[in-house]
Amino acid sequence: MFIRQINDRTKISLSVPQYADELFALTDKNRTMLRQWLPWLDHTKEPKDTRDFITAQLSRFTESKALHTTIFYDDRIAGVLAFNTIDSQNRAGHIGYWLGSDFQGKGIMTECVKDLMKIGEDFFSLERFEIRCAVENSKSRAIPERLDFQNEGTIRRAERVYENWYDHIVYGKIKSC
Ligand SMILES: CC(C)(COP(=O)(O)OP(=O)(O)OC[C@H]1O[C@@H](n2cnc3c(N)ncnc32)[C@H](O)[C@@H]1OP(=O)(O)O)[C@@H](O)C(=O)NCCC(=O)NCCS
């Protein structure tokens, strides 16, 4: 498959339907943790839902509208990282991510986001990268902060995740800044 080696133990690959069973198993195992921050868990009930999602993302990839990747750590699926949206007109990529809890605390996501931005520059001519995090999501916020994104402000009541409303901090980074 289309793999990028990030370091000795970590690689990312374009997400393909063949990953769906393992990716769904990881999602299911981490459902409670993920459900705190992500709104799609209740629509992801069986491997077919993950397969359908990957297929839809691949279709958007063919139109240069998104890029969904799967992260592997020691050849096990560890999580996902994506340009959820590629805004070609404005040369901007909107980044989203999650990791299974067994794979957190190792610097995996920070390294992979760095590489995704390089892909964005090299293949999609992106010049702006954006990550939106709930104010309370300190682990997610730490990633753009570690990578020297700027805090560009807060969107109030930006997202409803089940019973909770979250304000979002918008983190932005301009190419080579
Ligand atoms: C957001 C999320 C991916 C962050 O995971 P993470 O493991 O903290 O992030 P990284 O892989 O970059 O690892 C950073 C951690 O590894 C540690 N680390 C170890 N080696 C490191 C290295 N070489 N480089 C950077 N960090 C390293 C850091 O100290 C940090 O740990 P700490 O929080 O205890 O200080 C994860 O918490 C998650 O999936 N959350 C649920 C979904 C979610 O919130 N998604 C985002 C929605 S906006």
Tab-separated table of C-alpha atoms and ligand atoms in Angstrom:
chain	number	residue	atom	x	y	z
A	1	MET	CA	0.000	0.000	0.000
A	2	PHE	CA	1.039	3.656	-0.082
A	3	ILE	CA	3.174	3.863	3.033
A	4	ARG	CA	5.344	6.593	4.528
A	5	GLN	CA	7.870	5.503	7.138
A	6	ILE	CA	7.860	8.109	9.917
A	7	ASN	CA	10.524	6.435	12.057
A	8	ASP	CA	11.651	2.885	12.977
A	9	ARG	CA	8.326	1.954	14.576
A	10	THR	CA	5.761	4.257	13.000
A	11	LYS	CA	4.359	4.547	9.495
A	12	ILE	CA	1.278	6.044	7.896
A	13	SER	CA	-0.681	4.703	4.969
A	14	LEU	CA	-3.515	5.969	2.842
A	15	SER	CA	-6.588	4.405	4.495
A	16	VAL	CA	-8.096	1.612	2.406
A	17	PRO	CA	-11.106	-0.644	3.050
A	18	GLN	CA	-8.811	-3.589	3.857
A	19	TYR	CA	-7.971	-1.828	7.157
A	20	ALA	CA	-11.595	-1.554	8.241
A	21	ASP	CA	-11.849	-4.631	10.487
A	22	GLU	CA	-8.742	-3.801	12.535
A	23	LEU	CA	-9.548	-0.096	12.623
A	24	PHE	CA	-13.083	-0.820	13.798
A	25	ALA	CA	-11.724	-3.142	16.530
A	26	LEU	CA	-9.444	-0.328	17.751
A	27	THR	CA	-12.350	2.127	17.650
A	28	ASP	CA	-14.579	-0.248	19.598
A	29	LYS	CA	-11.909	-0.891	22.227
A	30	ASN	CA	-11.445	2.874	22.737
A	31	ARG	CA	-15.084	3.866	22.374
A	32	THR	CA	-15.510	5.437	25.814
A	33	MET	CA	-12.291	7.467	25.585
A	34	LEU	CA	-12.979	8.659	22.025
A	35	ARG	CA	-16.631	9.433	22.722
A	36	GLN	CA	-15.572	12.220	25.067
A	37	TRP	CA	-14.264	14.278	22.133
A	38	LEU	CA	-15.533	12.880	18.836
A	39	PRO	CA	-19.134	13.008	17.592
A	40	TRP	CA	-19.270	9.966	15.293
A	41	LEU	CA	-18.924	7.034	17.708
A	42	ASP	CA	-22.646	6.294	17.936
A	43	HIS	CA	-22.778	5.993	14.126
A	44	THR	CA	-19.878	3.528	14.129
A	45	LYS	CA	-21.397	0.294	15.360
A	46	GLU	CA	-19.891	-2.391	13.140
A	47	PRO	CA	-16.914	-2.892	10.770
A	48	LYS	CA	-19.113	-2.000	7.798
A	49	ASP	CA	-19.514	1.543	9.159
A	50	THR	CA	-15.733	1.974	9.251
A	51	ARG	CA	-15.433	0.438	5.762
A	52	ASP	CA	-18.090	2.792	4.365
A	53	PHE	CA	-16.349	5.766	5.972
A	54	ILE	CA	-12.978	4.825	4.467
A	55	THR	CA	-14.563	4.335	1.057
A	56	ALA	CA	-16.188	7.768	1.249
A	57	GLN	CA	-12.871	9.341	2.271
A	58	LEU	CA	-11.105	7.626	-0.632
A	59	SER	CA	-13.666	9.081	-2.984
A	60	ARG	CA	-13.005	12.569	-1.560
A	61	PHE	CA	-9.255	11.889	-1.899
A	62	THR	CA	-9.673	11.292	-5.629
A	63	GLU	CA	-11.138	14.800	-5.863
A	64	SER	CA	-8.300	16.283	-3.722
A	65	LYS	CA	-10.858	17.204	-1.073
A	66	ALA	CA	-9.486	15.080	1.789
A	67	LEU	CA	-6.716	12.680	2.744
A	68	HIS	CA	-7.391	10.012	5.358
A	69	THR	CA	-4.423	8.016	6.652
A	70	THR	CA	-4.054	5.092	9.046
A	71	ILE	CA	-1.195	5.116	11.549
A	72	PHE	CA	0.701	1.872	12.182
A	73	TYR	CA	2.959	1.369	15.209
A	74	ASP	CA	5.014	-1.863	15.191
A	75	ASP	CA	2.714	-2.970	12.349
A	76	ARG	CA	-0.448	-2.624	14.455
A	77	ILE	CA	-3.070	-0.014	13.663
A	78	ALA	CA	-2.642	2.737	16.275
A	79	GLY	CA	-5.050	5.431	15.078
A	80	VAL	CA	-5.813	7.803	12.255
A	81	LEU	CA	-4.688	11.166	10.961
A	82	ALA	CA	-6.376	13.132	8.227
A	83	PHE	CA	-6.825	16.249	6.275
A	84	ASN	CA	-10.553	16.131	6.953
A	85	THR	CA	-10.863	18.925	4.454
A	86	ILE	CA	-8.492	20.151	1.785
A	87	ASP	CA	-9.450	23.654	0.689
A	88	SER	CA	-7.609	23.863	-2.631
A	89	GLN	CA	-8.831	27.356	-3.437
A	90	ASN	CA	-7.282	28.738	-0.260
A	91	ARG	CA	-4.441	26.182	-0.053
A	92	ALA	CA	-5.499	25.149	3.444
A	93	GLY	CA	-5.671	21.752	5.144
A	94	HIS	CA	-7.845	21.024	8.191
A	95	ILE	CA	-6.261	18.333	10.341
A	96	GLY	CA	-7.970	15.763	12.581
A	97	TYR	CA	-6.606	12.770	14.536
A	98	TRP	CA	-7.044	10.129	17.190
A	99	LEU	CA	-4.953	7.347	18.752
A	100	GLY	CA	-5.905	4.261	20.714
A	101	SER	CA	-4.977	4.706	24.369
A	102	ASP	CA	-2.270	1.977	24.189
A	103	PHE	CA	-0.454	4.173	21.657
A	104	GLN	CA	-0.672	7.526	23.439
A	105	GLY	CA	2.173	9.183	25.328
A	106	LYS	CA	4.879	8.157	22.838
A	107	GLY	CA	4.993	11.215	20.569
A	108	ILE	CA	3.467	9.262	17.668
A	109	MET	CA	0.873	11.841	16.673
A	110	THR	CA	3.152	14.853	16.875
A	111	GLU	CA	5.630	13.158	14.514
A	112	CYS	CA	2.885	12.063	12.124
A	113	VAL	CA	1.267	15.523	11.978
A	114	LYS	CA	4.650	16.954	11.024
A	115	ASP	CA	4.837	14.506	8.126
A	116	LEU	CA	1.224	15.133	7.075
A	117	MET	CA	2.021	18.819	6.724
A	118	LYS	CA	4.938	17.907	4.461
A	119	ILE	CA	2.560	15.792	2.348
A	120	GLY	CA	0.205	18.779	2.256
A	121	GLU	CA	2.944	21.058	0.990
A	122	ASP	CA	4.452	18.600	-1.490
A	123	PHE	CA	1.321	17.055	-3.015
A	124	PHE	CA	-1.452	19.601	-2.490
A	125	SER	CA	0.534	22.885	-2.433
A	126	LEU	CA	-0.971	23.742	0.937
A	127	GLU	CA	0.251	26.860	2.681
A	128	ARG	CA	-1.999	26.927	5.739
A	129	PHE	CA	-2.685	24.180	8.280
A	130	GLU	CA	-5.465	24.324	10.808
A	131	ILE	CA	-6.283	22.247	13.875
A	132	ARG	CA	-9.372	22.950	15.965
A	133	CYS	CA	-9.429	21.577	19.501
A	134	ALA	CA	-11.966	21.761	22.308
A	135	VAL	CA	-10.661	24.144	24.955
A	136	GLU	CA	-10.805	21.294	27.517
A	137	ASN	CA	-8.934	18.803	25.291
A	138	SER	CA	-5.445	19.437	26.623
A	139	LYS	CA	-3.821	16.397	24.960
A	140	SER	CA	-5.099	17.460	21.560
A	141	ARG	CA	-4.138	21.102	22.114
A	142	ALA	CA	-0.606	20.042	23.072
A	143	ILE	CA	0.023	18.786	19.510
A	144	PRO	CA	-0.319	22.120	17.634
A	145	GLU	CA	1.326	23.890	20.551
A	146	ARG	CA	4.352	21.525	20.312
A	147	LEU	CA	4.508	22.201	16.569
A	148	ASP	CA	4.478	25.995	16.989
A	149	PHE	CA	1.006	26.611	15.606
A	150	GLN	CA	-0.460	29.937	16.650
A	151	ASN	CA	-3.583	30.187	18.767
A	152	GLU	CA	-5.760	32.296	16.462
A	153	GLY	CA	-8.746	32.572	18.743
A	154	THR	CA	-11.745	30.745	20.106
A	155	ILE	CA	-14.997	29.832	18.424
A	156	ARG	CA	-17.709	29.692	21.041
A	157	ARG	CA	-20.115	26.726	21.129
A	158	ALA	CA	-18.415	25.339	18.012
A	159	GLU	CA	-19.351	21.681	18.351
A	160	ARG	CA	-21.932	19.508	20.041
A	161	VAL	CA	-20.560	16.132	21.065
A	162	TYR	CA	-23.568	14.186	22.395
A	163	GLU	CA	-24.580	15.938	25.621
A	164	ASN	CA	-21.700	18.459	25.649
A	165	TRP	CA	-21.069	21.696	23.801
A	166	TYR	CA	-17.431	22.624	23.239
A	167	ASP	CA	-15.741	25.908	22.430
A	168	HIS	CA	-12.934	25.386	19.926
A	169	ILE	CA	-9.501	26.956	19.838
A	170	VAL	CA	-8.368	27.493	16.253
A	171	TYR	CA	-4.671	26.728	15.814
A	172	GLY	CA	-3.084	27.826	12.537
A	173	LYS	CA	0.312	27.444	10.952
A	174	ILE	CA	1.449	29.091	7.759
A	175	LYS	CA	3.981	27.236	5.592
A	176	SER	CA	7.576	27.915	6.647
A	177	CYS	CA	6.550	30.169	9.539
B	1	LIG	C1	-5.174	13.851	20.830
B	1	LIG	C2	-4.326	12.574	20.951
B	1	LIG	C3	-4.086	11.977	19.583
B	1	LIG	C4	-2.991	12.965	21.598
B	1	LIG	O1	-2.242	11.780	21.825
B	1	LIG	P1	-0.793	11.891	22.488
B	1	LIG	O2	-0.243	10.525	22.600
B	1	LIG	O3	-0.882	12.742	23.731
B	1	LIG	O4	0.030	12.716	21.406
B	1	LIG	P2	1.471	12.340	20.827
B	1	LIG	O5	1.403	11.023	20.151
B	1	LIG	O6	1.932	13.494	20.056
B	1	LIG	O7	2.343	12.122	22.132
B	1	LIG	C5	2.593	13.180	23.035
B	1	LIG	C6	2.867	12.563	24.381
B	1	LIG	O8	3.979	11.667	24.250
B	1	LIG	C7	5.088	12.175	25.008
B	1	LIG	N1	6.260	11.952	24.156
B	1	LIG	C8	7.122	10.937	24.291
B	1	LIG	N2	8.046	10.990	23.323
B	1	LIG	C9	7.781	12.087	22.574
B	1	LIG	C10	8.378	12.667	21.437
B	1	LIG	N3	9.457	12.135	20.871
B	1	LIG	N4	7.817	13.777	20.896
B	1	LIG	C11	6.722	14.331	21.440
B	1	LIG	N5	6.104	13.807	22.533
B	1	LIG	C12	6.629	12.697	23.097
B	1	LIG	C13	4.756	13.631	25.305
B	1	LIG	O9	5.366	14.062	26.492
B	1	LIG	C14	3.252	13.549	25.451
B	1	LIG	O10	2.899	12.933	26.655
B	1	LIG	P3	2.235	13.785	27.865
B	1	LIG	O11	0.884	14.240	27.383
B	1	LIG	O12	2.157	12.796	28.954
B	1	LIG	O13	3.195	14.912	28.091
B	1	LIG	C15	-5.037	11.552	21.874
B	1	LIG	O14	-5.142	12.080	23.171
B	1	LIG	C16	-6.408	11.160	21.376
B	1	LIG	O15	-6.541	10.360	20.471
B	1	LIG	N6	-7.476	11.713	21.997
B	1	LIG	C17	-8.842	11.349	21.671
B	1	LIG	C18	-9.291	11.868	20.326
B	1	LIG	C19	-9.119	13.361	20.206
B	1	LIG	O16	-9.260	14.108	21.173
B	1	LIG	N7	-8.814	13.797	18.980
B	1	LIG	C20	-8.584	15.192	18.701
B	1	LIG	C21	-9.846	15.920	18.473
B	1	LIG	S1	-9.501	17.638	18.124
